[in-house]
Amino acid sequence: MARNRWDKEDGPEKHLGLLQLVQMLSLLVIFVAGIIIGIASSPHINRYFDSLAQFTFTNNIASPKISDDNCTILRTCEKVDCLSMERFVHPDNLTHSMTDDEVLWRASMLPYKKGYPFDRVPKVAFMFLTRGSLPLLPLWERFFSGHDEYFSIYVHTPEDYEFNVSTDSPFYGRKIPIIYSTVTVDVEWGSISMVDAEKRLLANALLDFSNERFVLLSESCIPIYKFSIVYKYLIRSEHSFVESYDAPTRYARGRYNPKMLPYIHQYQWRKGSQWFEIQRNLAVYIVSDTKFHAIFKKYCRPACYPDEHYIPTYLNMFHGPLNANRTVTWVDWSVVAPHPATYDGIDITKGIIQSIRNKGEQCSYNSEMTSVCYLFARKFAPSALAPLLNLTTTVMGF
């Protein structure tokens, strides 16, 4: 009886102890489960805070060293598709960090697919190779006025020259970058560095896929017709305009170096004016060439001048049918001198422009004869600017 009484009295205490044990086990299970869930979710938490920190950083920190036009700033790339077709085929500006070798490689890309996946308006690239300023710039600004969608401008000056023009000028921001692949080489008349400068201009102009024709000009060049005539003449032409001829003189054939054999034979050797105009496909071939450029660099030295022989010879060897074998830039060689005649302000009259236009010559254009053989002329001194501006409306038509 006593045993049963104790059993009855111990019953509630046992139930209470079991309940406490269950509660403790439940708390332990919840605690362990919390630890497991915490460990499993920690990468997500880290990523969350990382992304939050990156978002806060990129929206509050701006780089003072790089302009907003470049895609290297995280802040601007949130708003601009840096890999869009528009930015690829039409670069916003000329700023880039490519070396000569890199930009030549980039420019050598030639699409095999015919046509363009965008509405392409072909443009003429005007490439100015200068020793500094452009003294005739106001004349060119008047020439380009009102035709923005049909042209591009590229200016090559000495690397350390500050090319300053007003922000509303079509020349603003058009100086190309110069980043040498190896050692710095100043552009010198009569050396291979002159050809390098020409190829540098072509390469930068080729980055814009709308550029179809490429004109090389100097600071002493002027247009002798209004823009619309120049544009139609070049865009509609079936040929490029590179002077390329053979002559049995010491100034032409006499500059050939037999050490160029077996790659260049004397019968292939040509001479011509440095100031060319070429179509896009030929520009790609020229910037892509390394073999013949190296030969000229090694064997064409004064009194051989690469800028007068490299492109004329190269085109004659490989792309002769695409070339008209004449230049569209007139120059006065009537004087016997190492350089052509220069026209000063006192020489500028209505008759001088008309005489350049109408030399009494006939030339071939798209397999037909025409009297319009020149579109540009040189050499004109800075003093010629004011009288030339007075002739733009009455004679030149712009």
Coordinates of C-alpha atoms in Angstrom, one line a residue, residues 20-375:
Q20 CA 11.1 20.3 -19.0
L21 CA 13.3 17.8 -20.8
V22 CA 11.2 18.1 -24.0
Q23 CA 11.4 21.9 -23.8
M24 CA 15.2 21.8 -23.4
L25 CA 15.6 19.5 -26.4
S26 CA 13.3 21.7 -28.5
L27 CA 15.4 24.8 -27.7
L28 CA 18.6 22.8 -28.5
V29 CA 17.1 21.7 -31.9
I30 CA 16.1 25.3 -32.7
F31 CA 19.5 26.6 -31.7
V32 CA 21.3 24.1 -33.9
A33 CA 19.0 24.7 -36.8
G34 CA 19.6 28.4 -36.5
I35 CA 23.4 27.9 -36.7
I36 CA 23.0 25.7 -39.8
I37 CA 20.7 28.2 -41.6
G38 CA 23.1 31.0 -40.7
I39 CA 26.0 29.2 -42.2
A40 CA 24.1 28.4 -45.3
S41 CA 22.9 31.9 -45.9
S42 CA 26.1 33.8 -45.1
P43 CA 27.4 33.9 -48.8
H44 CA 24.1 35.5 -49.8
I45 CA 24.5 38.0 -47.0
N46 CA 28.1 38.7 -48.0
R47 CA 27.1 39.2 -51.6
Y48 CA 24.3 41.5 -50.5
F49 CA 26.6 43.7 -48.5
D50 CA 29.3 43.6 -51.2
S51 CA 26.9 44.7 -53.9
L52 CA 25.5 47.4 -51.5
A53 CA 29.1 48.7 -50.9
Q54 CA 29.9 48.6 -54.6
F55 CA 26.7 50.5 -55.5
T56 CA 27.4 53.1 -52.8
F57 CA 31.0 53.4 -54.0
T58 CA 30.3 53.8 -57.7
N59 CA 27.5 56.3 -57.2
N60 CA 29.5 58.5 -54.9
I61 CA 33.1 58.3 -56.3
A62 CA 34.0 59.8 -59.7
S63 CA 37.4 59.7 -61.4
P64 CA 38.9 63.2 -62.1
K65 CA 41.4 61.8 -64.6
I66 CA 39.1 60.4 -67.2
S67 CA 36.4 62.2 -69.1
D68 CA 32.8 61.2 -68.9
D69 CA 32.8 60.2 -72.5
N70 CA 34.9 57.2 -71.9
C71 CA 33.4 53.8 -70.9
T72 CA 36.1 53.2 -68.3
I73 CA 34.2 55.0 -65.6
L74 CA 31.7 52.8 -63.8
R75 CA 29.4 55.7 -63.1
T76 CA 28.8 56.4 -66.8
C77 CA 28.7 52.8 -67.9
E78 CA 25.6 52.3 -65.8
K79 CA 23.8 54.7 -68.3
V80 CA 25.6 53.9 -71.5
D81 CA 25.9 50.6 -73.4
C82 CA 29.7 50.6 -74.0
L83 CA 29.5 47.7 -76.3
S84 CA 26.7 48.9 -78.5
M85 CA 26.9 48.8 -82.3
E86 CA 26.6 52.6 -82.4
R87 CA 29.7 53.2 -80.3
F88 CA 31.6 50.5 -82.2
V89 CA 30.9 51.9 -85.7
H90 CA 30.8 55.6 -84.7
P91 CA 33.3 56.4 -81.9
D92 CA 32.1 59.4 -79.9
N93 CA 35.5 61.0 -79.9
L94 CA 39.1 60.3 -80.9
T95 CA 40.3 59.5 -77.3
H96 CA 41.8 56.1 -76.9
S97 CA 44.9 54.5 -75.3
M98 CA 45.9 52.2 -78.2
T99 CA 49.5 52.2 -79.3
D100 CA 50.4 52.5 -83.0
D101 CA 50.6 48.7 -83.4
E102 CA 47.3 48.3 -81.7
V103 CA 45.4 50.9 -83.6
L104 CA 46.8 49.6 -86.9
W105 CA 45.7 46.1 -86.0
R106 CA 42.2 47.3 -85.0
A107 CA 41.9 49.3 -88.2
S108 CA 42.9 46.4 -90.4
M109 CA 39.7 44.5 -89.7
L110 CA 37.7 44.2 -93.0
P111 CA 34.2 42.8 -92.7
Y112 CA 33.5 40.0 -95.2
K113 CA 29.7 40.3 -94.9
K114 CA 28.3 42.6 -97.5
G115 CA 26.3 45.6 -96.5
Y116 CA 26.0 47.2 -93.1
P117 CA 23.5 46.5 -90.2
F118 CA 22.8 50.2 -89.8
D119 CA 21.8 53.1 -92.0
R120 CA 25.2 54.2 -93.4
V121 CA 25.8 57.6 -94.8
P122 CA 29.2 57.4 -96.4
K123 CA 31.6 60.2 -95.3
V124 CA 34.8 61.7 -96.5
A125 CA 37.6 61.7 -93.9
F126 CA 39.8 64.9 -94.2
M127 CA 43.2 64.1 -92.7
F128 CA 45.4 67.0 -91.9
L129 CA 49.1 66.2 -91.5
T130 CA 50.6 69.4 -90.0
R131 CA 53.8 70.7 -88.3
G132 CA 51.6 72.7 -85.8
S133 CA 48.8 75.1 -86.4
L134 CA 46.3 75.3 -89.2
P135 CA 46.7 78.9 -90.4
L136 CA 44.0 78.5 -93.0
L137 CA 41.5 77.0 -90.6
P138 CA 38.8 79.7 -91.0
L139 CA 38.7 78.9 -94.7
W140 CA 38.2 75.2 -94.0
E141 CA 35.6 75.9 -91.3
R142 CA 33.6 77.9 -93.9
F143 CA 34.0 75.0 -96.4
F144 CA 32.6 72.4 -93.9
S145 CA 29.8 74.6 -92.6
G146 CA 26.4 72.9 -92.9
H147 CA 27.6 69.5 -93.9
D148 CA 28.3 67.8 -90.6
E149 CA 26.9 64.4 -91.4
Y150 CA 29.1 64.0 -94.6
F151 CA 32.6 64.4 -93.3
S152 CA 35.1 63.6 -90.5
I153 CA 38.2 65.5 -89.5
Y154 CA 41.5 64.1 -88.2
V155 CA 44.5 66.2 -87.3
H156 CA 48.1 64.9 -86.8
T157 CA 50.4 67.4 -85.1
P158 CA 53.7 67.0 -83.2
E159 CA 52.9 65.0 -80.0
D160 CA 53.5 67.9 -77.6
Y161 CA 51.7 70.6 -79.7
E162 CA 48.6 72.1 -78.1
F163 CA 46.0 72.2 -80.8
N164 CA 43.6 74.8 -79.5
V165 CA 40.4 75.8 -81.4
S166 CA 37.0 77.0 -80.3
T167 CA 34.5 74.5 -79.1
D168 CA 32.1 75.2 -81.9
S169 CA 34.7 74.5 -84.6
P170 CA 34.5 71.2 -86.5
F171 CA 38.2 70.8 -85.7
Y172 CA 37.5 70.8 -82.0
G173 CA 38.7 67.6 -80.3
R174 CA 39.9 66.1 -83.6
K175 CA 43.7 65.8 -82.9
I176 CA 44.5 62.0 -83.0
P177 CA 46.3 60.3 -80.1
I178 CA 49.9 59.4 -80.7
I179 CA 51.2 56.5 -78.6
Y180 CA 54.3 55.0 -79.9
S181 CA 54.7 51.2 -79.7
T182 CA 58.4 51.4 -79.1
V183 CA 60.6 54.6 -79.0
T184 CA 59.3 58.1 -79.7
V185 CA 60.1 59.2 -83.3
D186 CA 59.5 62.7 -84.5
V187 CA 57.9 63.1 -87.9
E188 CA 60.6 64.2 -90.2
W189 CA 60.4 65.2 -93.9
G190 CA 61.8 62.6 -96.2
S191 CA 61.9 59.7 -93.6
I192 CA 59.8 56.7 -93.0
S193 CA 58.3 58.5 -90.0
M194 CA 56.3 60.5 -92.6
V195 CA 54.7 57.3 -93.9
D196 CA 54.1 56.2 -90.3
A197 CA 52.2 59.4 -89.7
E198 CA 50.0 58.8 -92.8
K199 CA 49.2 55.3 -91.7
R200 CA 48.4 56.6 -88.2
L201 CA 45.9 59.0 -89.6
L202 CA 44.4 56.3 -91.8
A203 CA 44.1 53.9 -88.9
N204 CA 42.3 56.4 -86.7
A205 CA 39.9 57.4 -89.5
L206 CA 39.1 53.7 -90.3
L207 CA 37.7 53.3 -86.8
D208 CA 34.6 55.1 -88.0
F209 CA 32.9 52.7 -90.3
S210 CA 31.0 55.5 -92.1
N211 CA 34.3 56.9 -93.5
E212 CA 34.4 55.8 -97.2
R213 CA 37.0 58.1 -98.7
F214 CA 40.2 59.4 -97.2
V215 CA 42.0 62.6 -98.2
L216 CA 45.5 63.6 -97.0
L217 CA 46.0 67.3 -96.7
S218 CA 48.6 69.7 -95.3
E219 CA 48.3 73.0 -93.4
S220 CA 49.0 74.8 -96.7
C221 CA 46.1 73.1 -98.7
I222 CA 42.9 74.8 -99.7
P223 CA 39.7 73.5 -101.4
I224 CA 39.0 75.0 -104.8
Y225 CA 35.3 73.9 -105.0
K226 CA 32.4 73.9 -102.6
F227 CA 31.8 70.9 -100.3
S228 CA 29.0 69.4 -102.3
I229 CA 31.0 69.2 -105.5
V230 CA 34.0 67.7 -103.7
Y231 CA 31.9 65.1 -101.8
K232 CA 30.0 63.9 -104.9
Y233 CA 33.2 63.7 -106.9
L234 CA 34.9 61.5 -104.4
I235 CA 32.0 59.3 -103.2
R236 CA 30.9 58.5 -106.8
S237 CA 34.3 57.7 -108.0
E238 CA 35.2 54.2 -109.0
H239 CA 38.9 54.8 -108.4
S240 CA 41.3 56.2 -105.8
F241 CA 43.5 59.2 -106.6
V242 CA 47.1 58.4 -105.9
E243 CA 49.8 59.8 -108.3
S244 CA 51.9 56.8 -109.4
Y245 CA 54.2 57.0 -112.4
D246 CA 57.5 55.6 -113.7
A247 CA 60.2 58.0 -115.1
P248 CA 63.7 57.2 -116.2
T249 CA 65.3 60.0 -114.1
R250 CA 67.4 60.0 -111.0
Y251 CA 64.5 61.5 -109.0
A252 CA 62.2 58.5 -109.8
R253 CA 63.7 55.3 -111.1
G254 CA 67.1 56.4 -109.9
R255 CA 66.0 56.1 -106.3
Y256 CA 65.3 52.4 -106.6
N257 CA 67.5 50.2 -104.4
P258 CA 68.4 46.8 -105.9
K259 CA 68.6 45.5 -102.3
M260 CA 64.8 45.5 -102.4
L261 CA 65.0 42.4 -104.6
P262 CA 63.4 39.8 -104.8
Y263 CA 60.3 41.5 -103.2
I264 CA 60.3 44.7 -105.3
H265 CA 61.6 44.9 -108.8
Q266 CA 62.6 48.0 -110.6
Y267 CA 59.8 47.7 -113.1
Q268 CA 57.4 47.8 -110.2
W269 CA 58.9 51.0 -108.7
R270 CA 56.8 54.1 -108.8
K271 CA 56.9 57.7 -107.7
G272 CA 54.1 60.1 -106.9
S273 CA 52.8 63.0 -104.8
Q274 CA 52.4 62.4 -101.1
W275 CA 49.0 64.0 -101.0
F276 CA 46.6 61.2 -101.9
E277 CA 42.9 60.3 -101.8
I278 CA 41.9 56.7 -101.4
Q279 CA 38.8 54.5 -100.9
R280 CA 38.2 52.5 -97.7
N281 CA 39.3 49.1 -99.0
L282 CA 42.7 50.4 -100.1
A283 CA 43.1 52.2 -96.8
V284 CA 42.7 48.9 -95.0
Y285 CA 45.3 47.2 -97.2
I286 CA 47.8 50.0 -96.5
V287 CA 47.4 50.0 -92.7
S288 CA 47.6 46.2 -92.8
D289 CA 51.0 46.0 -94.6
T290 CA 54.1 45.4 -92.6
K291 CA 56.3 43.5 -95.1
F292 CA 56.8 46.3 -97.6
H293 CA 56.8 49.0 -95.0
A294 CA 59.8 47.2 -93.4
I295 CA 61.6 47.0 -96.8
F296 CA 61.2 50.7 -97.4
K297 CA 62.3 51.5 -93.8
K298 CA 65.5 49.6 -94.4
Y299 CA 66.4 50.5 -98.0
C300 CA 64.6 53.7 -98.9
R301 CA 66.7 56.4 -97.3
P302 CA 67.7 59.9 -98.5
A303 CA 68.0 60.6 -101.4
C304 CA 65.1 58.1 -101.5
Y305 CA 62.0 59.5 -99.8
P306 CA 59.4 56.9 -98.7
D307 CA 56.5 59.3 -98.7
E308 CA 56.9 59.7 -102.5
H309 CA 57.4 56.0 -103.3
Y310 CA 55.8 53.6 -100.7
I311 CA 52.1 54.0 -101.4
P312 CA 52.5 54.6 -105.2
T313 CA 54.7 51.4 -105.5
Y314 CA 52.5 49.3 -103.2
L315 CA 49.3 50.2 -105.1
N316 CA 51.0 49.6 -108.4
M317 CA 52.1 46.1 -107.3
F318 CA 48.8 44.9 -105.9
H319 CA 45.9 47.2 -106.6
G320 CA 46.7 49.1 -109.8
P321 CA 43.2 48.7 -111.4
L322 CA 41.7 50.6 -108.4
N323 CA 43.9 53.6 -108.8
A324 CA 43.4 56.5 -111.3
N325 CA 47.2 57.2 -111.2
R326 CA 46.7 60.9 -110.6
T327 CA 46.3 63.3 -107.7
V328 CA 43.3 65.6 -107.0
T329 CA 45.6 68.1 -105.3
W330 CA 47.2 70.7 -107.6
V331 CA 50.6 72.1 -106.9
D332 CA 52.8 74.5 -108.9
W333 CA 56.0 72.9 -110.0
S334 CA 56.7 75.6 -112.6
V335 CA 59.7 76.8 -110.6
V336 CA 62.9 74.8 -110.7
A337 CA 63.4 74.1 -106.9
P338 CA 63.3 71.3 -104.4
H339 CA 59.9 72.4 -103.3
P340 CA 56.8 73.8 -105.2
A341 CA 55.9 77.4 -105.4
T342 CA 54.1 79.1 -102.4
Y343 CA 51.3 81.6 -102.9
D344 CA 51.2 84.6 -100.6
G345 CA 48.4 87.1 -100.0
I346 CA 49.5 89.4 -102.9
D347 CA 49.2 86.4 -105.3
I348 CA 45.6 85.6 -104.5
T349 CA 43.1 86.8 -107.2
K350 CA 39.9 85.6 -108.7
G351 CA 42.0 84.4 -111.7
I352 CA 44.3 82.2 -109.7
I353 CA 41.5 80.0 -108.5
Q354 CA 39.9 79.9 -111.9
S355 CA 43.2 79.0 -113.6
I356 CA 43.7 76.1 -111.2
R357 CA 40.3 74.8 -111.9
N358 CA 40.7 75.2 -115.7
K359 CA 44.2 74.2 -116.6
G360 CA 43.2 73.2 -120.1
E361 CA 43.7 69.6 -119.1
Q362 CA 41.5 66.5 -119.5
C363 CA 41.6 63.6 -117.2
S364 CA 39.8 60.3 -116.8
Y365 CA 36.9 60.0 -114.3
N366 CA 34.9 56.8 -114.2
S367 CA 36.2 55.9 -117.7
E368 CA 35.1 59.2 -119.2
M369 CA 37.1 62.4 -119.8
T370 CA 36.5 65.5 -117.7
S371 CA 38.0 68.9 -117.2
V372 CA 37.5 68.7 -113.4
C373 CA 40.8 67.2 -112.4
Y374 CA 41.7 68.9 -109.1
L375 CA 39.7 69.5 -106.0

